[in-house]
Amino acid sequence: MDLEPDVSSNYIRLGQAYQRNCHFDDALAALQKAVMLEPEYHRSRQDLGEFYFNRGRYQEALPHFQKMVELDPSQPIGHFVLGEDYMNMGRFAEAERELRLSAEQGETPVGLHTLGGVLMYQGRGREGSSYINQAWTRCSKRP
């Protein structure tokens, strides 16, 4: 595949194609190249962070998700993926903070459910159940 050599979005697409075909080393190299070319590009950070996250490499995903939030704190997806990453590392207070920010900026059933789970992990079952119930209610109202 011929790519324009200095366009990170091309490397993101290439990394995604490699992942779909289980060429994970090539996918990682392409996604790292995308971040190297445009370290301030939100999407390249998200894709590389998710690559690590989906392989249980939460510590390696962390700086990419943190950078997403730094680049655009108004985007709920950045707070959501950062919160999920913190949750998987057992850093529940930080996960709660990020998931609450995500919920405030754009509630989704998945975000509310994840926030509920984090609260339950912290021994706050009643509060956590409330968020999980809100998530189920929103899902049941969808066409």
CSV table of N, CA and C in Angstrom, one decimal:
chain,number,residue,atom,x,y,z
A,1,MET,N,0.8,-1.2,0.0
A,1,MET,CA,0.0,0.0,0.0
A,1,MET,C,0.9,1.2,0.0
A,2,ASP,N,0.7,2.1,-0.9
A,2,ASP,CA,1.4,3.4,-1.0
A,2,ASP,C,0.7,4.4,-0.1
A,3,LEU,N,1.5,5.0,0.8
A,3,LEU,CA,1.0,6.0,1.7
A,3,LEU,C,1.8,7.3,1.5
A,4,GLU,N,1.1,8.4,1.7
A,4,GLU,CA,1.8,9.7,1.8
A,4,GLU,C,2.6,9.6,3.1
A,5,PRO,N,3.9,9.8,3.0
A,5,PRO,CA,4.7,9.5,4.2
A,5,PRO,C,4.5,10.3,5.4
A,6,ASP,N,3.9,11.5,5.4
A,6,ASP,CA,3.8,12.3,6.5
A,6,ASP,C,2.4,12.6,7.0
A,7,VAL,N,1.5,11.7,6.7
A,7,VAL,CA,0.1,11.9,7.1
A,7,VAL,C,-0.3,10.9,8.1
A,8,SER,N,-0.5,11.3,9.3
A,8,SER,CA,-0.8,10.3,10.4
A,8,SER,C,-2.1,9.5,10.2
A,9,SER,N,-3.1,10.2,9.6
A,9,SER,CA,-4.4,9.5,9.4
A,9,SER,C,-4.2,8.3,8.5
A,10,ASN,N,-3.3,8.3,7.5
A,10,ASN,CA,-3.0,7.1,6.7
A,10,ASN,C,-2.4,6.0,7.5
A,11,TYR,N,-1.6,6.3,8.5
A,11,TYR,CA,-1.0,5.3,9.3
A,11,TYR,C,-2.0,4.7,10.3
A,12,ILE,N,-3.0,5.6,10.7
A,12,ILE,CA,-4.1,5.1,11.6
A,12,ILE,C,-4.9,4.0,10.8
A,13,ARG,N,-5.2,4.4,9.6
A,13,ARG,CA,-6.0,3.4,8.8
A,13,ARG,C,-5.2,2.2,8.5
A,14,LEU,N,-3.9,2.3,8.3
A,14,LEU,CA,-3.1,1.1,8.0
A,14,LEU,C,-3.0,0.3,9.3
A,15,GLY,N,-2.9,0.9,10.5
A,15,GLY,CA,-2.9,0.2,11.7
A,15,GLY,C,-4.2,-0.6,12.0
A,16,GLN,N,-5.3,0.1,11.7
A,16,GLN,CA,-6.6,-0.6,11.8
A,16,GLN,C,-6.7,-1.8,10.9
A,17,ALA,N,-6.2,-1.6,9.7
A,17,ALA,CA,-6.3,-2.8,8.7
A,17,ALA,C,-5.4,-3.9,9.2
A,18,TYR,N,-4.2,-3.6,9.7
A,18,TYR,CA,-3.4,-4.7,10.2
A,18,TYR,C,-4.0,-5.4,11.4
A,19,GLN,N,-4.7,-4.6,12.2
A,19,GLN,CA,-5.4,-5.2,13.4
A,19,GLN,C,-6.5,-6.2,12.9
A,20,ARG,N,-7.3,-5.7,12.0
A,20,ARG,CA,-8.4,-6.6,11.5
A,20,ARG,C,-7.8,-7.9,10.9
A,21,ASN,N,-6.6,-7.9,10.4
A,21,ASN,CA,-6.0,-9.1,9.9
A,21,ASN,C,-5.0,-9.8,10.8
A,22,CYS,N,-5.1,-9.4,12.1
A,22,CYS,CA,-4.3,-10.0,13.1
A,22,CYS,C,-2.8,-9.9,12.9
A,23,HIS,N,-2.3,-8.8,12.3
A,23,HIS,CA,-0.9,-8.5,12.1
A,23,HIS,C,-0.6,-7.4,13.2
A,24,PHE,N,-0.5,-7.8,14.4
A,24,PHE,CA,-0.4,-6.9,15.6
A,24,PHE,C,0.9,-6.1,15.7
A,25,ASP,N,2.0,-6.8,15.3
A,25,ASP,CA,3.2,-6.0,15.4
A,25,ASP,C,3.3,-4.9,14.3
A,26,ASP,N,2.7,-5.2,13.1
A,26,ASP,CA,2.6,-4.2,12.1
A,26,ASP,C,1.7,-3.1,12.5
A,27,ALA,N,0.6,-3.5,13.1
A,27,ALA,CA,-0.4,-2.5,13.6
A,27,ALA,C,0.2,-1.6,14.6
A,28,LEU,N,0.9,-2.1,15.5
A,28,LEU,CA,1.6,-1.3,16.5
A,28,LEU,C,2.5,-0.3,15.9
A,29,ALA,N,3.3,-0.8,15.0
A,29,ALA,CA,4.3,0.1,14.3
A,29,ALA,C,3.6,1.2,13.6
A,30,ALA,N,2.5,0.9,12.9
A,30,ALA,CA,1.8,1.9,12.1
A,30,ALA,C,1.2,3.0,13.1
A,31,LEU,N,0.6,2.5,14.2
A,31,LEU,CA,0.0,3.4,15.1
A,31,LEU,C,1.0,4.3,15.8
A,32,GLN,N,2.1,3.7,16.1
A,32,GLN,CA,3.2,4.5,16.8
A,32,GLN,C,3.7,5.5,15.8
A,33,LYS,N,3.8,5.2,14.5
A,33,LYS,CA,4.2,6.2,13.5
A,33,LYS,C,3.2,7.3,13.4
A,34,ALA,N,1.9,7.0,13.5
A,34,ALA,CA,0.9,8.0,13.4
A,34,ALA,C,1.1,9.0,14.6
A,35,VAL,N,1.4,8.5,15.8
A,35,VAL,CA,1.6,9.4,16.9
A,35,VAL,C,2.9,10.2,16.8
A,36,MET,N,3.9,9.6,16.2
A,36,MET,CA,5.2,10.3,16.0
A,36,MET,C,5.0,11.4,15.0
A,37,LEU,N,4.2,11.2,14.0
A,37,LEU,CA,4.0,12.2,13.0
A,37,LEU,C,3.2,13.4,13.5
A,38,GLU,N,2.2,13.1,14.3
A,38,GLU,CA,1.3,14.1,14.8
A,38,GLU,C,1.0,13.8,16.3
A,39,PRO,N,1.9,14.1,17.2
A,39,PRO,CA,1.7,13.8,18.6
A,39,PRO,C,0.5,14.6,19.2
A,40,GLU,N,0.0,15.6,18.6
A,40,GLU,CA,-1.1,16.4,19.1
A,40,GLU,C,-2.4,16.0,18.5
A,41,TYR,N,-2.4,15.0,17.7
A,41,TYR,CA,-3.6,14.6,17.0
A,41,TYR,C,-4.4,13.6,17.9
A,42,HIS,N,-5.6,14.0,18.3
A,42,HIS,CA,-6.4,13.2,19.2
A,42,HIS,C,-6.7,11.8,18.8
A,43,ARG,N,-7.0,11.6,17.5
A,43,ARG,CA,-7.4,10.3,17.0
A,43,ARG,C,-6.2,9.3,17.0
A,44,SER,N,-5.0,9.8,16.7
A,44,SER,CA,-3.8,8.9,16.8
A,44,SER,C,-3.6,8.4,18.2
A,45,ARG,N,-3.7,9.3,19.2
A,45,ARG,CA,-3.6,9.0,20.6
A,45,ARG,C,-4.6,7.9,21.0
A,46,GLN,N,-5.9,8.2,20.6
A,46,GLN,CA,-6.9,7.2,20.9
A,46,GLN,C,-6.7,5.8,20.4
A,47,ASP,N,-6.3,5.8,19.1
A,47,ASP,CA,-6.1,4.4,18.5
A,47,ASP,C,-4.9,3.7,19.1
A,48,LEU,N,-3.8,4.4,19.4
A,48,LEU,CA,-2.7,3.7,20.0
A,48,LEU,C,-3.0,3.3,21.4
A,49,GLY,N,-3.7,4.2,22.1
A,49,GLY,CA,-4.1,3.8,23.5
A,49,GLY,C,-5.0,2.6,23.5
A,50,GLU,N,-6.0,2.6,22.6
A,50,GLU,CA,-6.9,1.5,22.6
A,50,GLU,C,-6.2,0.2,22.1
A,51,PHE,N,-5.2,0.3,21.3
A,51,PHE,CA,-4.4,-0.9,20.9
A,51,PHE,C,-3.8,-1.5,22.2
A,52,TYR,N,-3.2,-0.7,23.0
A,52,TYR,CA,-2.6,-1.2,24.2
A,52,TYR,C,-3.7,-1.7,25.2
A,53,PHE,N,-4.7,-0.9,25.4
A,53,PHE,CA,-5.8,-1.2,26.3
A,53,PHE,C,-6.4,-2.6,26.0
A,54,ASN,N,-6.7,-2.8,24.7
A,54,ASN,CA,-7.4,-4.1,24.3
A,54,ASN,C,-6.5,-5.3,24.4
A,55,ARG,N,-5.2,-5.1,24.7
A,55,ARG,CA,-4.3,-6.2,25.0
A,55,ARG,C,-3.9,-6.3,26.4
A,56,GLY,N,-4.6,-5.5,27.3
A,56,GLY,CA,-4.3,-5.5,28.7
A,56,GLY,C,-3.1,-4.8,29.1
A,57,ARG,N,-2.6,-4.0,28.3
A,57,ARG,CA,-1.4,-3.2,28.5
A,57,ARG,C,-1.8,-1.8,29.0
A,58,TYR,N,-2.4,-1.8,30.1
A,58,TYR,CA,-3.1,-0.5,30.6
A,58,TYR,C,-2.1,0.6,30.9
A,59,GLN,N,-0.9,0.2,31.5
A,59,GLN,CA,0.1,1.3,31.8
A,59,GLN,C,0.6,1.9,30.6
A,60,GLU,N,0.7,1.2,29.5
A,60,GLU,CA,1.2,1.7,28.2
A,60,GLU,C,0.1,2.6,27.5
A,61,ALA,N,-1.1,2.2,27.8
A,61,ALA,CA,-2.3,3.0,27.2
A,61,ALA,C,-2.4,4.3,27.9
A,62,LEU,N,-2.1,4.4,29.2
A,62,LEU,CA,-2.3,5.5,30.1
A,62,LEU,C,-1.9,6.9,29.5
A,63,PRO,N,-0.6,7.0,29.1
A,63,PRO,CA,-0.2,8.4,28.6
A,63,PRO,C,-0.9,8.8,27.4
A,64,HIS,N,-1.4,7.9,26.6
A,64,HIS,CA,-2.1,8.3,25.4
A,64,HIS,C,-3.5,8.8,25.7
A,65,PHE,N,-4.2,8.1,26.7
A,65,PHE,CA,-5.5,8.6,27.1
A,65,PHE,C,-5.4,9.9,27.9
A,66,GLN,N,-4.3,10.0,28.7
A,66,GLN,CA,-4.1,11.3,29.4
A,66,GLN,C,-3.9,12.4,28.4
A,67,LYS,N,-3.2,12.1,27.3
A,67,LYS,CA,-2.9,13.2,26.3
A,67,LYS,C,-4.2,13.6,25.6
A,68,MET,N,-5.1,12.6,25.4
A,68,MET,CA,-6.4,12.9,24.7
A,68,MET,C,-7.1,13.9,25.6
A,69,VAL,N,-7.2,13.7,26.9
A,69,VAL,CA,-7.9,14.6,27.8
A,69,VAL,C,-7.2,16.0,27.8
A,70,GLU,N,-5.9,16.0,27.8
A,70,GLU,CA,-5.1,17.2,27.8
A,70,GLU,C,-5.4,18.0,26.5
A,71,LEU,N,-5.4,17.3,25.4
A,71,LEU,CA,-5.7,18.0,24.1
A,71,LEU,C,-7.1,18.6,24.0
A,72,ASP,N,-8.0,17.8,24.5
A,72,ASP,CA,-9.4,18.3,24.4
A,72,ASP,C,-10.3,17.8,25.6
A,73,PRO,N,-10.2,18.5,26.7
A,73,PRO,CA,-10.9,18.1,27.9
A,73,PRO,C,-12.4,18.1,27.7
A,74,SER,N,-13.0,18.7,26.7
A,74,SER,CA,-14.4,18.8,26.5
A,74,SER,C,-15.0,17.5,25.8
A,75,GLN,N,-14.1,16.6,25.4
A,75,GLN,CA,-14.6,15.4,24.7
A,75,GLN,C,-14.8,14.3,25.7
A,76,PRO,N,-16.1,13.8,25.8
A,76,PRO,CA,-16.4,12.8,26.8
A,76,PRO,C,-15.6,11.5,26.5
A,77,ILE,N,-15.3,11.1,25.3
A,77,ILE,CA,-14.6,9.9,25.0
A,77,ILE,C,-13.2,9.8,25.7
A,78,GLY,N,-12.5,10.9,25.7
A,78,GLY,CA,-11.2,10.9,26.4
A,78,GLY,C,-11.3,10.6,27.8
A,79,HIS,N,-12.3,11.2,28.5
A,79,HIS,CA,-12.5,10.9,29.9
A,79,HIS,C,-13.0,9.5,30.1
A,80,PHE,N,-13.8,9.0,29.2
A,80,PHE,CA,-14.3,7.6,29.4
A,80,PHE,C,-13.2,6.6,29.2
A,81,VAL,N,-12.4,6.7,28.2
A,81,VAL,CA,-11.3,5.7,28.0
A,81,VAL,C,-10.3,5.8,29.1
A,82,LEU,N,-10.0,7.0,29.6
A,82,LEU,CA,-9.0,7.2,30.7
A,82,LEU,C,-9.6,6.6,31.9
A,83,GLY,N,-10.9,6.8,32.2
A,83,GLY,CA,-11.6,6.2,33.3
A,83,GLY,C,-11.5,4.7,33.3
A,84,GLU,N,-11.8,4.1,32.1
A,84,GLU,CA,-11.8,2.7,32.0
A,84,GLU,C,-10.4,2.1,32.3
A,85,ASP,N,-9.4,2.9,31.8
A,85,ASP,CA,-8.0,2.4,32.0
A,85,ASP,C,-7.6,2.5,33.4
A,86,TYR,N,-8.0,3.5,34.1
A,86,TYR,CA,-7.8,3.6,35.6
A,86,TYR,C,-8.5,2.5,36.3
A,87,MET,N,-9.7,2.2,35.9
A,87,MET,CA,-10.5,1.1,36.5
A,87,MET,C,-9.7,-0.2,36.4
A,88,ASN,N,-9.2,-0.5,35.2
A,88,ASN,CA,-8.5,-1.8,35.0
A,88,ASN,C,-7.2,-1.8,35.7
A,89,MET,N,-6.7,-0.7,36.1
A,89,MET,CA,-5.4,-0.7,36.9
A,89,MET,C,-5.8,-0.7,38.4
A,90,GLY,N,-7.0,-0.7,38.8
A,90,GLY,CA,-7.4,-0.7,40.2
A,90,GLY,C,-7.3,0.7,40.8
A,91,ARG,N,-7.3,1.7,40.0
A,91,ARG,CA,-7.2,3.1,40.5
A,91,ARG,C,-8.6,3.7,40.5
A,92,PHE,N,-9.4,3.3,41.4
A,92,PHE,CA,-10.9,3.5,41.3
A,92,PHE,C,-11.2,5.0,41.6
A,93,ALA,N,-10.6,5.7,42.5
A,93,ALA,CA,-10.9,7.1,42.7
A,93,ALA,C,-10.6,7.9,41.4
A,94,GLU,N,-9.5,7.7,40.7
A,94,GLU,CA,-9.2,8.4,39.5
A,94,GLU,C,-10.2,8.0,38.4
A,95,ALA,N,-10.6,6.7,38.4
A,95,ALA,CA,-11.5,6.2,37.4
A,95,ALA,C,-12.9,6.9,37.6
A,96,GLU,N,-13.3,7.0,38.9
A,96,GLU,CA,-14.6,7.7,39.2
A,96,GLU,C,-14.6,9.1,38.7
A,97,ARG,N,-13.5,9.8,39.0
A,97,ARG,CA,-13.4,11.2,38.6
A,97,ARG,C,-13.5,11.4,37.0
A,98,GLU,N,-12.8,10.5,36.3
A,98,GLU,CA,-12.9,10.6,34.8
A,98,GLU,C,-14.2,10.2,34.3
A,99,LEU,N,-14.8,9.2,34.8
A,99,LEU,CA,-16.1,8.7,34.4
A,99,LEU,C,-17.2,9.7,34.7
A,100,ARG,N,-17.1,10.3,35.8
A,100,ARG,CA,-18.1,11.4,36.1
A,100,ARG,C,-18.0,12.5,35.1
A,101,LEU,N,-16.8,12.9,34.8
A,101,LEU,CA,-16.6,14.0,33.8
A,101,LEU,C,-17.1,13.6,32.5
A,102,SER,N,-16.9,12.3,32.1
A,102,SER,CA,-17.5,11.8,30.8
A,102,SER,C,-19.0,11.9,30.9
A,103,ALA,N,-19.6,11.4,32.0
A,103,ALA,CA,-21.0,11.4,32.1
A,103,ALA,C,-21.6,12.8,32.1
A,104,GLU,N,-20.9,13.8,32.7
A,104,GLU,CA,-21.4,15.2,32.7
A,104,GLU,C,-21.4,15.8,31.3
A,105,GLN,N,-20.4,15.3,30.5
A,105,GLN,CA,-20.3,15.9,29.1
A,105,GLN,C,-21.1,15.2,28.1
A,106,GLY,N,-21.5,14.0,28.3
A,106,GLY,CA,-22.3,13.3,27.3
A,106,GLY,C,-22.7,11.9,27.8
A,107,GLU,N,-23.7,11.8,28.5
A,107,GLU,CA,-24.0,10.5,29.1
A,107,GLU,C,-24.4,9.5,28.1
A,108,THR,N,-23.8,8.3,28.3
A,108,THR,CA,-24.1,7.2,27.4
A,108,THR,C,-24.4,6.0,28.4
A,109,PRO,N,-25.2,5.1,27.9
A,109,PRO,CA,-25.5,3.9,28.8
A,109,PRO,C,-24.2,3.2,29.2
A,110,VAL,N,-23.3,3.0,28.3
A,110,VAL,CA,-22.0,2.4,28.7
A,110,VAL,C,-21.3,3.1,29.7
A,111,GLY,N,-21.2,4.5,29.6
A,111,GLY,CA,-20.5,5.3,30.5
A,111,GLY,C,-21.1,5.2,31.9
A,112,LEU,N,-22.5,5.3,31.9
A,112,LEU,CA,-23.2,5.2,33.2
A,112,LEU,C,-23.0,3.9,33.9
A,113,HIS,N,-23.0,2.8,33.1
A,113,HIS,CA,-22.8,1.5,33.6
A,113,HIS,C,-21.4,1.3,34.2
A,114,THR,N,-20.4,1.8,33.5
A,114,THR,CA,-19.1,1.7,33.9
A,114,THR,C,-18.8,2.5,35.2
A,115,LEU,N,-19.4,3.7,35.3
A,115,LEU,CA,-19.3,4.5,36.5
A,115,LEU,C,-20.0,3.7,37.6
A,116,GLY,N,-21.1,3.1,37.4
A,116,GLY,CA,-21.8,2.3,38.4
A,116,GLY,C,-20.9,1.2,38.9
A,117,GLY,N,-20.2,0.5,38.0
A,117,GLY,CA,-19.3,-0.5,38.4
A,117,GLY,C,-18.1,0.0,39.3
A,118,VAL,N,-17.6,1.1,38.9
A,118,VAL,CA,-16.5,1.7,39.7
A,118,VAL,C,-16.9,2.0,41.1
A,119,LEU,N,-18.1,2.6,41.2
A,119,LEU,CA,-18.7,2.9,42.5
A,119,LEU,C,-18.9,1.6,43.4
A,120,MET,N,-19.3,0.6,42.7
A,120,MET,CA,-19.6,-0.7,43.4
A,120,MET,C,-18.2,-1.3,43.9
A,121,TYR,N,-17.2,-1.2,43.1
A,121,TYR,CA,-15.9,-1.7,43.5
A,121,TYR,C,-15.4,-1.0,44.7
A,122,GLN,N,-15.8,0.3,44.9
A,122,GLN,CA,-15.4,1.1,46.0
A,122,GLN,C,-16.3,0.9,47.2
A,123,GLY,N,-17.2,-0.1,47.2
A,123,GLY,CA,-18.1,-0.4,48.3
A,123,GLY,C,-19.3,0.6,48.4
A,124,ARG,N,-19.6,1.2,47.3
A,124,ARG,CA,-20.8,2.2,47.2
A,124,ARG,C,-21.9,1.6,46.4
A,125,GLY,N,-22.4,0.5,46.8
A,125,GLY,CA,-23.3,-0.3,46.0
A,125,GLY,C,-24.6,0.4,45.7
A,126,ARG,N,-25.2,1.1,46.6
A,126,ARG,CA,-26.5,1.8,46.3
A,126,ARG,C,-26.3,2.9,45.3
A,127,GLU,N,-25.2,3.7,45.4
A,127,GLU,CA,-24.9,4.7,44.4
A,127,GLU,C,-24.6,4.1,43.1
A,128,GLY,N,-23.8,3.0,43.1
A,128,GLY,CA,-23.4,2.3,41.8
A,128,GLY,C,-24.6,1.7,41.2
A,129,SER,N,-25.5,1.1,41.9
A,129,SER,CA,-26.7,0.5,41.3
A,129,SER,C,-27.6,1.6,40.7
A,130,SER,N,-27.6,2.8,41.3
A,130,SER,CA,-28.4,3.9,40.7
A,130,SER,C,-27.9,4.2,39.3
A,131,TYR,N,-26.6,4.3,39.1
A,131,TYR,CA,-26.1,4.6,37.7
A,131,TYR,C,-26.3,3.4,36.8
A,132,ILE,N,-26.2,2.2,37.3
A,132,ILE,CA,-26.4,1.0,36.4
A,132,ILE,C,-27.9,1.0,36.0
A,133,ASN,N,-28.8,1.3,36.9
A,133,ASN,CA,-30.2,1.4,36.6
A,133,ASN,C,-30.5,2.5,35.5
A,134,GLN,N,-29.8,3.6,35.7
A,134,GLN,CA,-30.0,4.7,34.7
A,134,GLN,C,-29.6,4.2,33.3
A,135,ALA,N,-28.5,3.4,33.3
A,135,ALA,CA,-28.0,2.9,32.0
A,135,ALA,C,-29.0,2.0,31.4
A,136,TRP,N,-29.5,1.1,32.1
A,136,TRP,CA,-30.5,0.2,31.6
A,136,TRP,C,-31.8,0.9,31.1
A,137,THR,N,-32.2,1.9,31.9
A,137,THR,CA,-33.4,2.7,31.5
A,137,THR,C,-33.1,3.4,30.1
A,138,ARG,N,-31.9,4.0,30.0
A,138,ARG,CA,-31.6,4.6,28.7
A,138,ARG,C,-31.6,3.6,27.6
A,139,CYS,N,-31.1,2.4,27.8
A,139,CYS,CA,-31.0,1.4,26.8
A,139,CYS,C,-32.5,1.0,26.4
A,140,SER,N,-33.3,0.8,27.3
A,140,SER,CA,-34.7,0.4,27.0
A,140,SER,C,-35.5,1.4,26.3
A,141,LYS,N,-35.1,2.7,26.4
A,141,LYS,CA,-35.8,3.7,25.7
A,141,LYS,C,-35.4,3.9,24.2
A,142,ARG,N,-34.3,3.2,23.8
A,142,ARG,CA,-33.8,3.4,22.4
A,142,ARG,C,-34.7,2.6,21.5
A,143,PRO,N,-34.9,3.1,20.3
A,143,PRO,CA,-35.8,2.4,19.3
A,143,PRO,C,-35.2,1.1,18.9
